[in-house]
Coordinates of C-alpha atoms in Angstrom, one line a residue:
M1 CA 0.5 -15.4 10.1
D2 CA -2.6 -17.4 10.9
K3 CA -5.5 -17.9 8.4
K4 CA -7.9 -15.7 10.4
T5 CA -5.5 -12.7 10.4
Y6 CA -4.7 -13.2 6.8
F7 CA -8.4 -13.3 5.8
R8 CA -9.1 -10.2 7.9
L9 CA -6.3 -8.3 6.2
Q10 CA -7.5 -9.5 2.8
M11 CA -11.0 -8.2 3.5
I12 CA -9.6 -4.8 4.7
N13 CA -7.6 -4.5 1.5
F14 CA -10.5 -5.5 -0.7
T15 CA -12.8 -3.0 1.1
Q16 CA -10.3 -0.1 0.8
S17 CA -9.7 -0.9 -2.9
F18 CA -13.4 -1.1 -3.6
F19 CA -14.1 2.3 -2.0
L20 CA -11.1 3.9 -3.7
L21 CA -12.2 2.7 -7.1
A22 CA -15.8 3.6 -6.5
G23 CA -14.8 7.1 -5.4
M24 CA -12.7 7.6 -8.5
A25 CA -15.6 6.4 -10.7
I26 CA -18.0 8.9 -9.0
I27 CA -15.5 11.8 -9.5
L28 CA -15.0 10.8 -13.1
G29 CA -18.7 10.5 -13.7
L30 CA -19.3 13.9 -12.1
I31 CA -16.7 15.5 -14.3
G32 CA -18.2 13.9 -17.4
W33 CA -21.7 15.0 -16.4
M34 CA -20.6 18.6 -15.7
I35 CA -18.8 18.8 -19.1
A36 CA -21.3 17.0 -21.4
G37 CA -24.4 16.1 -19.4
K38 CA -25.8 12.6 -19.4
E39 CA -23.8 11.5 -22.5
G40 CA -20.6 12.8 -20.9
L41 CA -21.4 10.8 -17.8
L42 CA -21.8 7.6 -19.8
W43 CA -18.7 8.1 -21.9
S44 CA -16.5 9.0 -18.9
V45 CA -17.7 6.0 -16.8
G46 CA -17.4 3.7 -19.8
L47 CA -13.8 4.8 -20.7
G48 CA -12.9 4.7 -17.0
A49 CA -14.1 1.1 -16.8
V50 CA -12.1 0.1 -19.9
T51 CA -9.0 1.8 -18.5
L52 CA -9.3 -0.1 -15.2
L53 CA -9.6 -3.4 -17.1
I54 CA -6.7 -2.8 -19.4
A55 CA -4.3 -1.0 -17.0
P56 CA -3.2 -4.0 -14.9
C57 CA -2.1 -6.0 -18.0
A58 CA -0.3 -3.3 -19.9
S59 CA 1.0 -0.8 -17.4
S60 CA 4.3 -2.3 -16.2
E61 CA 5.5 -3.4 -19.7
L62 CA 4.4 -0.1 -21.2
M63 CA 6.2 2.0 -18.6
M64 CA 9.4 -0.1 -19.0
K65 CA 9.4 0.6 -22.8
V66 CA 8.5 4.3 -22.4
H67 CA 11.4 4.9 -19.9
K68 CA 13.8 2.6 -21.8
A69 CA 14.4 0.5 -18.7
R70 CA 16.9 -2.3 -18.9
L71 CA 17.2 -5.4 -16.8
L72 CA 20.0 -5.1 -14.2
S73 CA 22.2 -8.2 -13.8
V74 CA 23.9 -9.2 -10.5
A75 CA 27.2 -7.9 -11.9
D76 CA 25.6 -4.5 -12.4
A77 CA 24.4 -4.1 -8.9
P78 CA 25.7 -6.8 -6.5
G79 CA 24.9 -4.9 -3.3
L80 CA 21.3 -4.2 -4.4
Y81 CA 20.7 -7.8 -5.3
K82 CA 22.1 -8.8 -1.9
V83 CA 19.6 -6.5 -0.1
L84 CA 16.8 -7.7 -2.4
A85 CA 17.6 -11.4 -1.7
Y86 CA 17.5 -10.6 2.1
L87 CA 14.2 -8.8 1.8
A88 CA 12.7 -11.6 -0.3
S89 CA 13.8 -14.2 2.2
Q90 CA 12.3 -12.1 5.1
A91 CA 9.0 -11.8 3.1
R92 CA 9.1 -15.5 2.2
I93 CA 9.0 -14.7 -1.5
P94 CA 10.4 -17.7 -3.3
K95 CA 11.6 -15.9 -6.4
I96 CA 13.7 -12.7 -6.2
P97 CA 12.0 -9.9 -8.2
R98 CA 13.7 -8.5 -11.3
L99 CA 15.4 -5.2 -11.1
Y100 CA 15.3 -2.6 -13.9

């Protein structure tokens, strides 16, 4: 993929993400305003912002602990690892992702 196409796709992803998060913030703010007025609006938007900042760091590890996930070894799922290695090579991912 050339740099121009890559940059264009990056900008499309950024724009879609921005509008999705903005829409969610507006909906959250409206719900807070309908329930508790101006104070509810401020609380809901503030807590939503804090959640958005914390979620990327904690979500995967927290979900793994909540669901008691365990790391799969190659011996546990050799066929799955073979498919994953093929997909990683096709996607040019240098390191094969971990399976749980």
